[in-house]
Coordinates of C-alpha atoms in Angstrom, one line a residue:
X1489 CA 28.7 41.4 -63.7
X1490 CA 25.5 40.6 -65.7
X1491 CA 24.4 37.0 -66.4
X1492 CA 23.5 33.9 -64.0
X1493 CA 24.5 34.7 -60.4
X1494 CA 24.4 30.8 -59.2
X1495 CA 26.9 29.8 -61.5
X1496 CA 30.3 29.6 -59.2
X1497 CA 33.2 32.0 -60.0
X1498 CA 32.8 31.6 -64.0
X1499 CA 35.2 33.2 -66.2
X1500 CA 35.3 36.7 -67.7
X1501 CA 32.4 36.1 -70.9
X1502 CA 33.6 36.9 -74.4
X1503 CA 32.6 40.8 -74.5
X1504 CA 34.5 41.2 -70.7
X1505 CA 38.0 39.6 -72.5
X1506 CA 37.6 42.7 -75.4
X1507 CA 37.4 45.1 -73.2
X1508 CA 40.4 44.5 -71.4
X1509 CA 42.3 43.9 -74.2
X1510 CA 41.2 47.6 -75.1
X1511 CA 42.4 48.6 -71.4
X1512 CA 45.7 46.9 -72.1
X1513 CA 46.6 49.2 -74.9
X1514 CA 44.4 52.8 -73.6
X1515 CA 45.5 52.3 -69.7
X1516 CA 48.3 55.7 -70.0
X1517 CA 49.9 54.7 -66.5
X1518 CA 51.8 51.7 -67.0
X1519 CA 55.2 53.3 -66.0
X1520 CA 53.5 54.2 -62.7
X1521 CA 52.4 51.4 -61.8
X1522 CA 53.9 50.0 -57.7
X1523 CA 51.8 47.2 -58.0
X1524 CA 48.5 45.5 -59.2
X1525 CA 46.2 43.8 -57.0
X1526 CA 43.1 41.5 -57.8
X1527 CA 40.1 40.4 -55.6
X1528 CA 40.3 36.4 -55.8
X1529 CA 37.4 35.7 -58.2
X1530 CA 38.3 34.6 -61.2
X1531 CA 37.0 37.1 -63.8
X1532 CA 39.0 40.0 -61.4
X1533 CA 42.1 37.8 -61.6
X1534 CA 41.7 37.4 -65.6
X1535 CA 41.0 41.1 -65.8
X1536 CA 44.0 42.0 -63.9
X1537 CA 46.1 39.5 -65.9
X1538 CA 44.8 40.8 -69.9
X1539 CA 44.6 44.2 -68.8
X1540 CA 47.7 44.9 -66.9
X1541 CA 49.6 42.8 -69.1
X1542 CA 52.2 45.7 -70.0
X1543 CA 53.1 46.0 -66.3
X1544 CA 53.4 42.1 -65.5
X1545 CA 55.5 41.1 -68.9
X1546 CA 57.6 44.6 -67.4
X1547 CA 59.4 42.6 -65.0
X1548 CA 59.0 40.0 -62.5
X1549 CA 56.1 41.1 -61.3
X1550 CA 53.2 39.1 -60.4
X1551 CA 49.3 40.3 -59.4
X1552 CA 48.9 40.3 -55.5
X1553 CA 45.1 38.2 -54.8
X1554 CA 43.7 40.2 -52.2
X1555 CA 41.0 38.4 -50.1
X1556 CA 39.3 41.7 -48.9
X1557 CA 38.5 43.0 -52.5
X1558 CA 36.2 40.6 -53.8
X1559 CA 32.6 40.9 -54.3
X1560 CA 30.0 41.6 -51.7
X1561 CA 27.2 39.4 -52.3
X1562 CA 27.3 35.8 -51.3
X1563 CA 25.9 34.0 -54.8
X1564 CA 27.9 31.4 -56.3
X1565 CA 29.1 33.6 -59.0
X1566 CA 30.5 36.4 -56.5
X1567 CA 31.9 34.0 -54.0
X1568 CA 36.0 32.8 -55.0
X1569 CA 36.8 29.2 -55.6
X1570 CA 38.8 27.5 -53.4
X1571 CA 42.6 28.1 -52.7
X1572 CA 44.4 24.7 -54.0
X1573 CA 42.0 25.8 -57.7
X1574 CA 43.4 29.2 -57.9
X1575 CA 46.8 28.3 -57.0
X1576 CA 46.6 25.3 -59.8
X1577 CA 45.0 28.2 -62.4
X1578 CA 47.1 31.3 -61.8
X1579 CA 49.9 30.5 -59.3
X1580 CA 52.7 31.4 -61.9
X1581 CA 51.1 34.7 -61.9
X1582 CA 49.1 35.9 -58.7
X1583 CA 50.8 35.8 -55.3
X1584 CA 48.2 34.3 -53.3
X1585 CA 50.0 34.4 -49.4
X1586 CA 47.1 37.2 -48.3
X1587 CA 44.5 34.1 -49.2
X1588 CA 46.6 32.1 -47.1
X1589 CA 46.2 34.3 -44.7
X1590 CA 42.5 34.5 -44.5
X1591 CA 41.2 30.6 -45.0
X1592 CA 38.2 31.7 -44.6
X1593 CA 38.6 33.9 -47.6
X1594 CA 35.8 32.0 -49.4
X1595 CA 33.4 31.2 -47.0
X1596 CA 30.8 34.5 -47.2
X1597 CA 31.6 34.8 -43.3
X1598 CA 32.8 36.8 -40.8
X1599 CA 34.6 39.9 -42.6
X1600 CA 33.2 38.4 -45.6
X1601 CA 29.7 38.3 -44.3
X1602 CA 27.5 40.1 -47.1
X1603 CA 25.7 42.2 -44.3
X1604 CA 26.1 46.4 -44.9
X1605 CA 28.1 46.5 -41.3
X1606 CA 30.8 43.7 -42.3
X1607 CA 31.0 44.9 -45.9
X1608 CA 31.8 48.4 -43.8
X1609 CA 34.3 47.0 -41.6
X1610 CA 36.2 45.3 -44.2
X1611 CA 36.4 48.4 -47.0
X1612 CA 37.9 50.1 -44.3
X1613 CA 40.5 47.3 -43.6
X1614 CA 41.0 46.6 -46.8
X1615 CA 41.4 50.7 -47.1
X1616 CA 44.0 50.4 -44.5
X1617 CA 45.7 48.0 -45.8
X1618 CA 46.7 49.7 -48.8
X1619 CA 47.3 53.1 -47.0
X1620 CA 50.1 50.9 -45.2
X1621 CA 51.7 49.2 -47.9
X1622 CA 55.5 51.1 -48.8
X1623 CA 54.2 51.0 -53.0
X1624 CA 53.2 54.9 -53.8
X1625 CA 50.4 53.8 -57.0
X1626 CA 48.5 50.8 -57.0
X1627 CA 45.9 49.7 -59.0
X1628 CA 43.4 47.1 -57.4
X1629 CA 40.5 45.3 -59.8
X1630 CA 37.9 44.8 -57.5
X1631 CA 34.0 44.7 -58.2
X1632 CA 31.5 47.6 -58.4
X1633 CA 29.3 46.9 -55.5
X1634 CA 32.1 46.4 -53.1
X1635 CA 33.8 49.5 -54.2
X1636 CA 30.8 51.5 -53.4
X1637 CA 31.9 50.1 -49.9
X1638 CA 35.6 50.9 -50.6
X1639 CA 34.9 54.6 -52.0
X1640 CA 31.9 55.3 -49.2
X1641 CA 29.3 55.9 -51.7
X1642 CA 26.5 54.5 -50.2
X1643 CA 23.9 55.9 -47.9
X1644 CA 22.3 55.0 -44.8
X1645 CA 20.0 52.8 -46.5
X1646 CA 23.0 50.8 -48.0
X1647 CA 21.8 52.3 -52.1
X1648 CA 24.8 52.7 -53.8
X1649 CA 25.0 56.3 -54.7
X1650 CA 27.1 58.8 -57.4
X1651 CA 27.0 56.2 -60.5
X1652 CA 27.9 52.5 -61.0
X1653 CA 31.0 51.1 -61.8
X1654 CA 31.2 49.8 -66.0
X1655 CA 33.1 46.9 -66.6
X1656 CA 37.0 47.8 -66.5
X1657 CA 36.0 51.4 -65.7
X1658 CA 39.4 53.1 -64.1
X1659 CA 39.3 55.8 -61.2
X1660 CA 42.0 57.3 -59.4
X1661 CA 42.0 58.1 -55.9
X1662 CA 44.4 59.5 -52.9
X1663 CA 44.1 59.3 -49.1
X1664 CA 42.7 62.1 -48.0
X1665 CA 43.2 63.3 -45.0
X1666 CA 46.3 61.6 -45.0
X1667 CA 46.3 60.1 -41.6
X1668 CA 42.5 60.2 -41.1
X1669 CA 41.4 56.6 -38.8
X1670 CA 39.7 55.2 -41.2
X1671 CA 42.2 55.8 -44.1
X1672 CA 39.6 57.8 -46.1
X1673 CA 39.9 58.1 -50.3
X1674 CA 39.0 61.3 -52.3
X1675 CA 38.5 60.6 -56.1
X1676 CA 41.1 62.8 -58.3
X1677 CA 40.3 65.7 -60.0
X1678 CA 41.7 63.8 -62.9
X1679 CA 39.7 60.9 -62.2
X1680 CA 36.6 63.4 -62.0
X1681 CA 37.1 64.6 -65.7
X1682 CA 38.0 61.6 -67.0
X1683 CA 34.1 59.9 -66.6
X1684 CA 32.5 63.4 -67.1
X1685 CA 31.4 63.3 -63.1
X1686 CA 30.9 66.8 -61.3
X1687 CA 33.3 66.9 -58.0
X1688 CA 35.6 66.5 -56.0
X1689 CA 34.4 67.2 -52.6
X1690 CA 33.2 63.7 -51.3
X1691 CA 35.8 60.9 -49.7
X1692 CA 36.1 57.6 -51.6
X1693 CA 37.3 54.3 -53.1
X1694 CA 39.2 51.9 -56.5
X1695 CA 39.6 50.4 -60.1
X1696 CA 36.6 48.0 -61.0
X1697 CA 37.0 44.5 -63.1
X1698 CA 34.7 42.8 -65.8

C-alpha cells in the first residue's frame, strides 16, 4: 500500500479498484476456486469482494475474514477497524466468526504483535490453519509484507527477500512436504513462470491485495 500510513484502515484508492476489476475478468481459476479468504482490513476485504466477484455471485458463497492475514505493521492504516464496523460494512458478504474468535484481532498484540518473532509465529499458524481446512484451493488476499512472513522469504535480519508483492499480484503455492510441522509452502512451477521469477527450490507463502 502506498500513501499516508496514519490514516485508519482507508479504502482501496481509485487505481487499487481498476486493477481488481482487471483481476475479476484475467483471474483463469474461477471454477477452482474452494474458497476465498481476506485479511480484515478493509482494502483486502474490497479486493477480495471486486476481484473474486465471479466466484461469490457463483453461489452462496461468502469471503471468510481471516484475522491472521492482515498486515504486519501496527500504523493506523495496516491495523483493521473494529468488529461491530466490519460487520455493519460487509456482513452480507464476509463471514466474520474467525474475528470473533480472536477479539483481540485489532489490537497490534500478542499474535498480532508487529515484532519479527510474533509475525513468525502467526504465518505459521495461519499456514496451519489452512493446511487443515477440508477445501483443496483457496485463494487468500492478504498483504505483501505479511506474506513474506507467510511464504518464508525473509532473512535473519527480517529484509524481505526474492521480490515484493504488486498490488493484486497472484501466486500459487502447495504444502510441501506435505506433513512437514510447520505446514511449509513451495511456490508452483506455474506460479514461477507466470511473474518471470527463476525457481522453484525454496519453501513459501499466498495471494496479495491492493
Amino acid at each position: 500500500m502506498d500513501g499516508d500510513q496514519t490514516i485508519p484502515d482507508p479504502d482501496l484508492t481509485p487505481k487499487g479498484r481498476e486493477q481488481c476489476e482487471r483481476l475479476s475478468t484475467t483471474f483463469p481459476y474461477f471454477d477452482r476456486i474452494d474458497l476465498v479468504c481476506a485479511s480484515p482490513i478493509r482494502r483486502a476485504i474490497q479486493t477480495a469482494s471486486i476481484s473474486m466477484r465471479p466466484y461469490l455471485e457463483s453461489g452462496d458463497n461468502k469471503i471468510l475474514a481471516l484475522p491472521l492475514a492482515q498486515e504486519a505493521p501496527a500504523e493506523p492504516a495496516n491495523t483493521p477497524s473494529g468488529i461491530k464496523q466490519l460487520q455493519e460494512e460487509y456482513g452480507n458478504i464476509v463471514n466474520f466468526e474467525r474475528c470473533v474468535e480472536y477479539t483481540d484481532y485489532d489490537s497490534k498484540k500478542g499474535i498480532f504483535d508487529p515484532d519479527g518473532t510474533s509475525l513468525e509465529a502467526r504465518a505459521m499458524v495461519l499456514r496451519k490453519f489452512l493446511r487443515d481446512r477440508e477445501e483443496d484451493e483457496i485463494v487468500i488476499v492478504s498483504h505483501g509484507q505479511f506474506l513474506h512472513y507467510v511464504s518464508r522469504d525473509v532473512d535473519d535480519q527480517g529484509n524481505q527477500i526474492n521480490g515484493d508483492w504488486e498490488n493484486t499480484e497472484c501466486r500459487s503455492y502447495m504444502f510441501w512436504p506435505v506433513d512437514h510441522v510447520d505446514a511449509l509452502l513451495q511456490e508452483t512451477e506455474e506460479s514461477f513462470r507466470r511473474r518471470n521469477a527463476s525457481g522453484p527450490g525454496k519453501q513459501m507463502g499466498s495471494a496479495d491485495g491492493a
